[in-house]
mmCIF file of C-alpha atoms in Angstrom:
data_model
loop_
_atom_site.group_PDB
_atom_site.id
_atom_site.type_symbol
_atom_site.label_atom_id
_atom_site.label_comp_id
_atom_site.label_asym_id
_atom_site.label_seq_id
_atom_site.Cartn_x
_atom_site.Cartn_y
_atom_site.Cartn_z
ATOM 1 C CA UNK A 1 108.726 102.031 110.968
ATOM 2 C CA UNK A 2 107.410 104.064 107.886
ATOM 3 C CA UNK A 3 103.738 105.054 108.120
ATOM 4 C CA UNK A 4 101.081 103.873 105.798
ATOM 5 C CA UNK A 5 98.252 105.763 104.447
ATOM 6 C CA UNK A 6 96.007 103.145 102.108
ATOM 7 C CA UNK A 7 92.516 104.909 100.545
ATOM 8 C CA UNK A 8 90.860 103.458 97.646
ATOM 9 C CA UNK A 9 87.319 103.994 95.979
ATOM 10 C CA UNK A 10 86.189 100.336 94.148
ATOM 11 C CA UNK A 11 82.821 98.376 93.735
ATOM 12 C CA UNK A 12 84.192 95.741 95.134
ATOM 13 C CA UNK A 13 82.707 95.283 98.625
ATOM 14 C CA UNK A 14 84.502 95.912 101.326
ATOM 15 C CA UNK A 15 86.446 94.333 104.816
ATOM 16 C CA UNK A 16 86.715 95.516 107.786
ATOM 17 C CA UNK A 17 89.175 92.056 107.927
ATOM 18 C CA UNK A 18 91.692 93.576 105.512
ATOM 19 C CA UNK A 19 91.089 97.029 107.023
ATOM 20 C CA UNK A 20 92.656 96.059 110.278
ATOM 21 C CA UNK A 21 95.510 93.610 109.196
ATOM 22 C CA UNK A 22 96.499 96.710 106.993
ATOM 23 C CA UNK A 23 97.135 98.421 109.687
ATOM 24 C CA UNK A 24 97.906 96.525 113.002
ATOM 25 C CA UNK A 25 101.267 97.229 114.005
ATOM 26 C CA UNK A 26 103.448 95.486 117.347
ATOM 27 C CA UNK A 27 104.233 99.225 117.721
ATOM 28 C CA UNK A 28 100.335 100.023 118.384
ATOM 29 C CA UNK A 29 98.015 99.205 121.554
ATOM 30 C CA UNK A 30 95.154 100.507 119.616
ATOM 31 C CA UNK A 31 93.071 99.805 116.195
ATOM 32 C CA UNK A 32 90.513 102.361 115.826
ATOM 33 C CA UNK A 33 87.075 101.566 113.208
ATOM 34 C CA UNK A 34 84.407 102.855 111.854
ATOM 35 C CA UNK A 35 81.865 100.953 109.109
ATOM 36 C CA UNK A 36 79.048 103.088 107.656
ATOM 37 C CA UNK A 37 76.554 100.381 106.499
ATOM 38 C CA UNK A 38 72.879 100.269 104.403
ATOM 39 C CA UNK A 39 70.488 100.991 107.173
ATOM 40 C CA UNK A 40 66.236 99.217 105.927
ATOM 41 C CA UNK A 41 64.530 102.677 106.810
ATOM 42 C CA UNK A 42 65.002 106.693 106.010
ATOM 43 C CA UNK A 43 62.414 108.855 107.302
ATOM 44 C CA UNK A 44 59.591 106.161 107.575
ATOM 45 C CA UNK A 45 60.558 104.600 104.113
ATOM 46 C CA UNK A 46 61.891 101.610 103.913
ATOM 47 C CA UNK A 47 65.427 101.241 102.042
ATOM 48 C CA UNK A 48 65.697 98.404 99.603
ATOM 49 C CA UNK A 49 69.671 99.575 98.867
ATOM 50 C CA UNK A 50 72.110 102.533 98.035
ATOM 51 C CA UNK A 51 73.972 103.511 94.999
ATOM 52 C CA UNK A 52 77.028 105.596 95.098
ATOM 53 C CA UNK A 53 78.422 107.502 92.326
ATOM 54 C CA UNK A 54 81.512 109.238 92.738
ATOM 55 C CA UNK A 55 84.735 110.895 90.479
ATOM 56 C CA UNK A 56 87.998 108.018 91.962
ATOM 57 C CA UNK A 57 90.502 110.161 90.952
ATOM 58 C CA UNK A 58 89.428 113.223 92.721
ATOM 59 C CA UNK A 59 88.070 110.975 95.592
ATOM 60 C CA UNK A 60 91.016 109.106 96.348
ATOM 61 C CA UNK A 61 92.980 112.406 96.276
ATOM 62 C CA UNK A 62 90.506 114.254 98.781
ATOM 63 C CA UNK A 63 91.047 110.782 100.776
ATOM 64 C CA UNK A 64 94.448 111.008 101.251
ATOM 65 C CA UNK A 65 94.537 114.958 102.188
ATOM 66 C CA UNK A 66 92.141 113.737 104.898
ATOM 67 C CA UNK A 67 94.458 111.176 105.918
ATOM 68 C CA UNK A 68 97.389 113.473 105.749
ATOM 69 C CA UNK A 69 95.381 115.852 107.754
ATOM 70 C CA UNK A 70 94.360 113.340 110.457
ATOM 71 C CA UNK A 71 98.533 112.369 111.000
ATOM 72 C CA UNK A 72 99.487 116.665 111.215
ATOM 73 C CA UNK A 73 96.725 116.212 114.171
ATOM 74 C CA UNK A 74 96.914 113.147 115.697
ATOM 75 C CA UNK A 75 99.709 110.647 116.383
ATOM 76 C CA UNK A 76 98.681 107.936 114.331
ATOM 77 C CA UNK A 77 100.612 104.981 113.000
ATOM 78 C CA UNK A 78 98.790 103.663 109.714
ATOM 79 C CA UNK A 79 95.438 104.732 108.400
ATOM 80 C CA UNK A 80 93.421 102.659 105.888
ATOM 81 C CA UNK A 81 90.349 104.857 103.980
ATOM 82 C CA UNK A 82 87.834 102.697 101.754
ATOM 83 C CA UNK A 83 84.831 103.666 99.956
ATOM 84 C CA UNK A 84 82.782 101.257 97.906
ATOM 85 C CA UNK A 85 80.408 102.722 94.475
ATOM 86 C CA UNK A 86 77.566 101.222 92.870
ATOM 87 C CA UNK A 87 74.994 99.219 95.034
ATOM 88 C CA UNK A 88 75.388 98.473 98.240
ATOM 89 C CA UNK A 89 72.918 96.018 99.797
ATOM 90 C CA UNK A 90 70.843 95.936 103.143
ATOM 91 C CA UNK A 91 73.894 95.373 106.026
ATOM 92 C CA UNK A 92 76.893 95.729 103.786
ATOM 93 C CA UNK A 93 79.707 98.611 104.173
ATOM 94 C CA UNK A 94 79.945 101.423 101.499
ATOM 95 C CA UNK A 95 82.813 102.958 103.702
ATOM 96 C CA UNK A 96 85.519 102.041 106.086
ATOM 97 C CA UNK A 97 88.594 103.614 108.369
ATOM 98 C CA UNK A 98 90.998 101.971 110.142
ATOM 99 C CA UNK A 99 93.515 103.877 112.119
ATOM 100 C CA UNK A 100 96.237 102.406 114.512
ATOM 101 C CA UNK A 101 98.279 104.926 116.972
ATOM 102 C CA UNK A 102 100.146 103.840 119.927
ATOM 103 C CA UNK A 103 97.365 104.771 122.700
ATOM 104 C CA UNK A 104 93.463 104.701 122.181
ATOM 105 C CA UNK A 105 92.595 108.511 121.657
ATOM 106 C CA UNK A 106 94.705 109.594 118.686
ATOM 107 C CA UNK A 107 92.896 106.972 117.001
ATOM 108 C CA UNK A 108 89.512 107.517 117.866
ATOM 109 C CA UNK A 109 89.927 111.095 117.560
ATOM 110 C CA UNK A 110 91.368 110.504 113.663
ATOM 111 C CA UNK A 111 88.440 108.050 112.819
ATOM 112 C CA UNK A 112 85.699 110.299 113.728
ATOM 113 C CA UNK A 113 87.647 113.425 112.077
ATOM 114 C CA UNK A 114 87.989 110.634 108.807
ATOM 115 C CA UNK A 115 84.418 110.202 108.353
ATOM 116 C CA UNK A 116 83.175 113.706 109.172
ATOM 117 C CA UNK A 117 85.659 114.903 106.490
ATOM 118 C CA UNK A 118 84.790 112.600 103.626
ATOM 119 C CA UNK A 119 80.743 112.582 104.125
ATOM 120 C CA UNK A 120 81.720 117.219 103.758
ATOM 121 C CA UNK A 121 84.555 116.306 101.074
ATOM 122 C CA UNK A 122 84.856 113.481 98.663
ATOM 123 C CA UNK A 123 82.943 113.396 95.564
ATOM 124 C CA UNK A 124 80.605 110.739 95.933
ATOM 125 C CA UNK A 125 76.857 110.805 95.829
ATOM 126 C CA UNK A 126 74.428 108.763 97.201
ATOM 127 C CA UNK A 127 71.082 107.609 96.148
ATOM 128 C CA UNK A 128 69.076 105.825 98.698
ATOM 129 C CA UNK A 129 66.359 103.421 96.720
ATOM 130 C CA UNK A 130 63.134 102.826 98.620
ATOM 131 C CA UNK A 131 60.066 100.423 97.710
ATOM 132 C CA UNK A 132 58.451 103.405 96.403
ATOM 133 C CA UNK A 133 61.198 105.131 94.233
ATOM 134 C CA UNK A 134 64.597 106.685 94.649
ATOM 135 C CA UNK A 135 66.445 109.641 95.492
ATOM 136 C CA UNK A 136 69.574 110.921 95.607
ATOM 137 C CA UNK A 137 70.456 112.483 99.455
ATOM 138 C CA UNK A 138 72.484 115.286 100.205
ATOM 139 C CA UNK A 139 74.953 114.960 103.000
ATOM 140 C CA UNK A 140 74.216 117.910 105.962
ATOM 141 C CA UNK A 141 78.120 117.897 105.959
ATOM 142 C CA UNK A 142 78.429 118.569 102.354
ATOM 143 C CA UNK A 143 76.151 120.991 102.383
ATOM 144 C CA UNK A 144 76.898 122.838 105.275
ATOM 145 C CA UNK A 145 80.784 122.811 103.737
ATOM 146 C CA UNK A 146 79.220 125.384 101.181
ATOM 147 C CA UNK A 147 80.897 123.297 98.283
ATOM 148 C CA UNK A 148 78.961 122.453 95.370
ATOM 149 C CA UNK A 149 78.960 120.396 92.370
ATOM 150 C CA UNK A 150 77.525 117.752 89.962
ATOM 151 C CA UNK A 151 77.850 114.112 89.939
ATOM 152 C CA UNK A 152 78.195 112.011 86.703
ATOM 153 C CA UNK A 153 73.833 112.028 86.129
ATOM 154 C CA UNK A 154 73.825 115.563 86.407
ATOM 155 C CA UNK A 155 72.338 115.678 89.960
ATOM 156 C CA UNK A 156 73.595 118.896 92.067
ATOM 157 C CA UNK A 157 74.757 118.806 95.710
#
């Protein structure tokens, strides 16, 4: 069976539903996940909703080197990458991994590498919108990954 790799960057909101089906497999015993949703508080603020900027063409490539990456690690079967842009309300995904392998581990261990990769990375920014204001938030993993650059507003991470 050929191996699927399926990332895309979209406002649309996302599924964890289609996620999955993309890459269940009779071949697999195991379906690994991960959703990172809009949490209501930062810091003692509370979060009204977040907007994500991001470059799709460069994100969907730096996507799919993490994917290729994960497979040269782990032995995975199908991995499914999505990252929503623009708003993203209270409770709702702005991005979500699916991985499939033939025995638990390989999959966990790929999902976890997934969303440590992207969050140090993919070109998307984040702005977290509270009652009182907005700002845009710089991911530890980005920064720590000495990389820097400017989104679309001009903001530097």
């Amino acid at each position: 069976m050929e191996k699927k790799t399926i990332v895309s960057v979209s406002a649309d909101p996302l599924s964890i539903d289609v996620l999955t089906s993309q890459v269940a497999s009779e071949q697999c015993g195991a379906i690994a996940t991960f959703l990172g949703t809009t949490r209501d508080h930062f810091n003692g603020k509370k979060v009204l909703q977040l907007d994500y900027e991001g470059y799709i063409p460069m994100a969907e490539k730096k996507l799919l080197e993490i994917c290729e990456e994960a497979r040269q690690r782990w032995d995975v079967m199908h991995i499914s990458v999505h990252h929503r842009i623009g708003t993203v309300p209270l409770g709702q995904s702005s991005v979500e991994i699916a991985v499939s392998s033939v025995h638990r581990r390989e999959a966990l261990k790929a999902v976890e590498f997934c969303i440590d990769e992207i969050k140090s990375r993919v070109p998307i920014w984040k702005k977290e919108v509270y009652e009182d204001g907005s700002m845009w938030k710089e991911n530890t993993e980005w920064m720590e990954s000495g990389v820097r650059t400017a989104c679309s507003c001009g903001h530097k991470s």
